[in-house]
Amino acid sequence: MTAHQFRALYERLRREAARSAGDDEARGALCHLTPDRVVAAVAEVRLGHTVSLSAPIETVAGPDDPEPAVHRMTGPGPGDLRAEGLHFATDRFAMNVHGDADSHLDALCHVVFDGELYGGVPATSVTAEGARALSVGLVGNGIVGRGVLLDIPRLRGVPWLEPGDQVTADDLTAAETAQGVRVGPGDLLFVRVGHRLRRTRLGPWNAATARAGLHPDALDFLAARQVAVLGGDGNNDSAPSAVEGIAFPVHVLAIHAMGIHLMDYLRFEELVPACARAGRWSFLCVVAPLRLPGATGSPVNPIAVL
């Protein structure tokens, strides 16, 4: 896709998103996740079976995670282990939220494009103290709705997509047909490319330079279906980029143009067999980001309830 073609797609999706949201534009694509759709999503629960869509947080450096999370025990002290009475085990945790290994949610303030955030909010609203607008606080009460998993490697008859491969709008439509499911307004759409399985089988690699993801034209599918949230087991963007001069076109289109919260580097290896056994690819999904004031994102552990 040329830079000119990308700009045309960006402007069109931005106009359509603003028109669709109307007075509720401040919430981004979450405007499609109305209370009645949340209530309807509860009907997806039939087995009472819960599945995490998050990968374990990495604490060891690797080619795709040069600055891993730090987990340090702060108690009990050596003497406390043998002493009588009450003592507590305590610890501290720190991490880089936006990396290429850990499951996380991107807030709407995460993408700066042409000096603006989503909705024309000035980029200067992101300061050294945090984001004054569009932070992860926008979803402080969580995201609850109908989740739909589209498994692209399953569609293509392969265990995973190779780094650099791209998922098109036609792939998403074909996966719907093959899996007997349809993405609808307010849904949380999860697209599997097999990144996690490849990493487990072959070992980690530098995902910053080579990864499977969505082609920018796939965002037309999301716009047409009024998707509220997009999640993937990779970065959602492919690398190398499909667009000249834009390293993360899907992030720009989804977050900046359409106001869609993204979840990157999720894990679907437990969800896939659970859905296959149940004979359906939709479920209730509960997403509870940390309440981090002014943050551009949060580690996240989405839970599918079948």
C-alpha atoms as one frame of an Amber mdcrd trajectory, in Angstrom:
protein
   0.000   0.000   0.000   1.404   3.393  -0.957   1.541   6.305   1.440  -1.122
   8.068  -0.645  -3.456   5.058  -0.485  -2.935   4.814   3.276  -3.787   8.493
   3.748  -7.003   8.067   1.795  -7.965   5.029   3.888  -7.067   6.860   7.110
  -9.184   9.916   6.267 -12.167   7.809   5.220 -12.104   5.615   8.326 -11.682
   8.675  10.537 -14.729  10.380   9.023 -16.810   7.208   9.250 -15.834   6.649
  12.889 -16.713  10.197  13.885 -20.064  10.009  12.095 -20.876   6.630  13.653
 -19.955   7.726  17.186 -21.841  11.013  17.062 -22.039  12.644  20.497 -20.305
   9.620  22.067 -17.021  10.146  20.194 -15.007  10.602  23.401 -15.353   6.874
  24.151 -14.052   5.865  20.750 -15.313   2.593  19.327 -16.599   1.611  22.770
 -19.674   3.626  21.773 -20.728   0.485  19.884 -20.611  -1.565  23.107 -23.952
  -0.413  24.464 -25.529  -1.672  27.718 -28.013  -3.825  25.810 -25.145  -5.473
  23.936 -23.378  -6.184  27.222 -26.549  -7.812  28.527 -26.869  -9.848  25.322
 -23.249 -10.995  25.663 -24.080 -12.675  28.965 -26.136 -15.198  26.993 -22.847
 -16.481  25.537 -22.144 -18.211  28.860 -23.344 -21.817  28.635 -20.601 -23.959
  30.174 -19.335 -21.719  32.970 -15.782 -22.393  31.738 -13.222 -19.572  32.007
 -10.079 -19.209  29.880  -7.313 -16.615  30.221  -6.206 -14.887  27.014  -2.998
 -13.552  28.570   0.519 -14.926  28.377   2.612 -15.243  31.561   4.623 -12.053
  32.094   8.254 -12.463  31.027  11.039 -11.758  33.539  13.996 -13.063  31.483
  15.496 -10.992  28.667  15.165 -12.315  25.137  15.394 -11.165  21.513  11.823
  -9.857  21.610  12.007  -8.613  25.205  15.315  -6.857  25.946  13.828  -5.053
  28.963  11.707  -7.709  30.684   9.520  -7.141  33.712  11.262  -7.032  37.076
   9.801  -9.073  39.915  11.607  -8.745  43.235  10.758 -10.266  46.581  10.833
  -7.755  49.448   9.798 -10.039  52.275   9.874 -11.988  54.442  13.399 -11.302
  55.683  15.755 -14.222  56.356  15.129 -14.011  60.082  11.372 -13.955  59.624
  11.362 -17.389  58.012  12.351 -19.040  61.290  10.779 -16.640  63.753   7.543
 -17.192  65.604   4.522 -15.009  65.043   3.041 -13.349  61.983   5.099 -12.358
  58.924   4.189 -11.555  55.308   5.579 -12.504  51.931   5.793  -9.289  49.848
   7.139  -8.290  46.463   7.508  -5.490  43.906   6.807  -5.518  40.189   7.774
  -3.170  37.316   7.421  -3.525  33.564   7.537  -1.806  30.191   3.863  -1.854
  29.230   4.348  -1.563  25.454   6.727  -4.330  24.463   6.847  -7.303  22.084
   6.324 -10.070  24.616   3.820  -9.263  27.358   0.043  -9.065  26.934  -1.145
  -5.476  27.199  -3.877  -3.003  26.287  -3.171   0.216  24.358  -5.057   3.299
  25.521  -6.345   5.814  22.977  -3.533   8.224  23.918  -0.900   5.695  22.833
  -0.659   6.798  19.181   0.504  10.289  18.214  -0.005  11.027  14.512   0.432
  14.401  12.810   0.737  16.083  16.206  -2.618  14.802  17.445  -4.207  11.998
  19.407  -7.511  10.329  18.570 -10.364  12.758  18.029  -8.092  15.724  17.349
  -6.880  15.935  20.954  -3.550  17.840  20.977  -0.534  15.589  21.476   0.687
  18.073  24.127  -1.916  16.568  26.463   0.611  13.737  26.984   3.115  15.114
  29.489   5.984  13.819  31.595   3.442  13.313  34.385   1.085  11.256  32.216
  -1.725  11.648  29.723  -4.330  14.262  30.615  -6.796  12.807  28.103  -7.649
   9.426  26.548  -5.592   7.496  29.121  -6.299   3.941  30.220  -8.611   5.510
  32.772 -11.203   5.625  29.985 -11.693   1.888  30.559 -11.239   1.991  34.317
 -14.583   0.228  34.792 -13.477  -2.572  32.499 -14.678  -3.801  29.117 -17.314
  -6.525  29.056 -18.891  -7.806  25.870 -19.175 -10.559  23.290 -15.804 -11.864
  22.167 -15.257 -13.519  18.786 -12.102 -15.429  17.852 -11.134 -15.734  14.176
  -8.349 -18.290  13.727  -6.469 -17.502  10.510  -3.917 -20.362  10.677  -6.857
 -22.757  11.084  -8.421 -21.228   7.957  -5.218 -21.675   5.962  -4.443 -25.154
   7.302  -1.134 -24.178   8.954  -0.032 -24.017  12.613   0.888 -20.329  12.365
   1.472 -17.498   9.925   5.097 -16.786   9.208   6.583 -13.402  10.213   5.768
 -10.799   7.578   2.511 -12.462   6.519  -0.648 -10.340   6.570  -4.309 -10.954
   7.330  -6.674  -9.250   4.890 -10.332  -8.299   5.120 -11.091 -11.262   2.849
  -9.302 -13.575   5.318 -11.521 -12.332   8.148 -14.674 -12.875   6.100 -13.535
 -16.355   5.052 -12.715 -17.268   8.672 -16.223 -16.236   9.721 -17.722 -18.566
   7.128 -15.407 -21.457   7.982 -16.058 -21.134  11.718 -19.788 -20.466  11.456
 -19.686 -17.160  13.316 -20.314 -13.529  12.430 -18.705 -10.466  13.972 -21.251
  -7.815  14.937 -21.590  -4.330  16.444 -19.879  -3.883  19.804 -17.940  -7.154
  19.582 -14.446  -7.675  20.922 -12.668  -9.191  17.922  -9.691 -11.467  18.498
  -7.569 -12.448  15.487  -5.139 -15.328  15.877  -2.023 -15.418  13.676  -0.234
 -18.112  15.706   2.558 -15.858  17.001   2.538 -17.439  20.465   2.592 -21.019
  19.205   5.484 -20.270  16.846   7.385 -18.603  19.703   6.804 -21.627  21.949
   7.831 -24.169  19.311  10.751 -22.340  17.656  11.842 -19.912  20.366  11.599
 -16.116  20.542  12.916 -13.851  17.796  13.136 -10.102  17.220   9.436  -9.476
  16.628  10.099  -5.758  16.182  11.455  -6.482  12.704   9.474  -9.562  11.633
   5.944 -10.534  12.664   2.588 -11.520  11.189  -0.325  -9.118  11.552  -3.256
  -7.442   9.877  -3.100  -5.711   6.517  -4.474  -2.143   6.707  -7.427  -3.100
   4.505  -8.629  -5.374   7.316  -9.700  -2.225   9.160 -12.484  -1.791   6.599
 -13.917  -5.053   7.962 -13.761  -3.708  11.528 -15.423  -0.458  10.516 -18.237
  -2.215   8.643 -18.948  -4.499  11.634 -18.581  -1.681  14.227 -16.042  -3.631
  16.282 -15.417  -2.151  19.748 -12.023  -3.706  20.599  -9.325  -5.549  18.622
  -6.964  -8.089  20.141  -4.255 -10.278  18.631  -1.606 -12.776  19.686   0.976
 -10.601  17.939   1.291  -6.839  17.647  -1.769  -6.596  15.323   0.607  -4.833
  12.880   2.810  -6.888  10.578   6.520  -6.255  10.146   7.898  -5.184   7.781
   5.085  -2.682   7.433   2.631  -2.915   4.556   2.741   0.878   4.093   5.564
   3.069   2.846   6.845   5.319   5.629   4.346   4.193   8.307   5.767   1.620
  10.703   2.490   0.742  12.485  -0.401   1.431  10.083  -2.915  -0.762  11.939
  -2.203   1.085  15.188  -2.677   4.420  13.422  -5.927   3.345  11.773  -7.446
   1.487  14.726  -6.463   3.746  17.620  -5.981   7.152  16.018  -8.578   7.131
  13.240 -11.249   4.823  14.691 -10.810   5.002  18.470 -10.433   1.235  18.876
  -8.578   0.010  21.958  -5.997  -2.617  20.988  -4.725  -5.598  22.928  -1.348
  -6.898  21.783   0.503 -10.178  22.365  -2.371 -12.146  23.831  -2.369 -15.938
  23.986  -5.053 -18.105  22.374  -3.589 -21.616  22.727  -6.056 -22.537  25.491
  -9.005 -20.711  23.953  -8.793 -22.445  20.551  -9.378 -26.014  21.828 -12.001
 -24.761  24.280 -13.956 -23.140  21.452 -13.495 -26.195  19.236 -14.852 -28.486
  21.949 -17.810 -26.179  22.551 -18.478 -25.967  18.807 -18.627 -22.155  18.805
 -16.208 -19.269  18.492 -17.997 -16.587  20.501 -18.019 -16.070  24.262 -18.466
 -13.520  27.004 -15.215 -11.608  27.492 -14.172  -9.593  30.547 -11.211  -7.207
  30.308 -10.032  -5.445  33.474  -7.046  -3.100  32.917  -5.221  -1.729  35.931
  -6.433   1.681  37.126  -3.214   3.571  36.388  -3.860   7.347  36.339  -2.550
   8.979  33.173  -1.171   5.723  31.746  -0.909   4.988  28.021  -1.747   1.336
  28.527  -1.893  -1.496  31.013  -0.884  -5.125  31.388  -4.068  -7.084  30.853
  -5.543 -10.517  31.450  -8.741 -10.859  29.398 -10.987 -13.717  30.501 -13.204
 -15.618  28.086 -16.271 -17.206  29.672 -17.843 -19.965  27.588
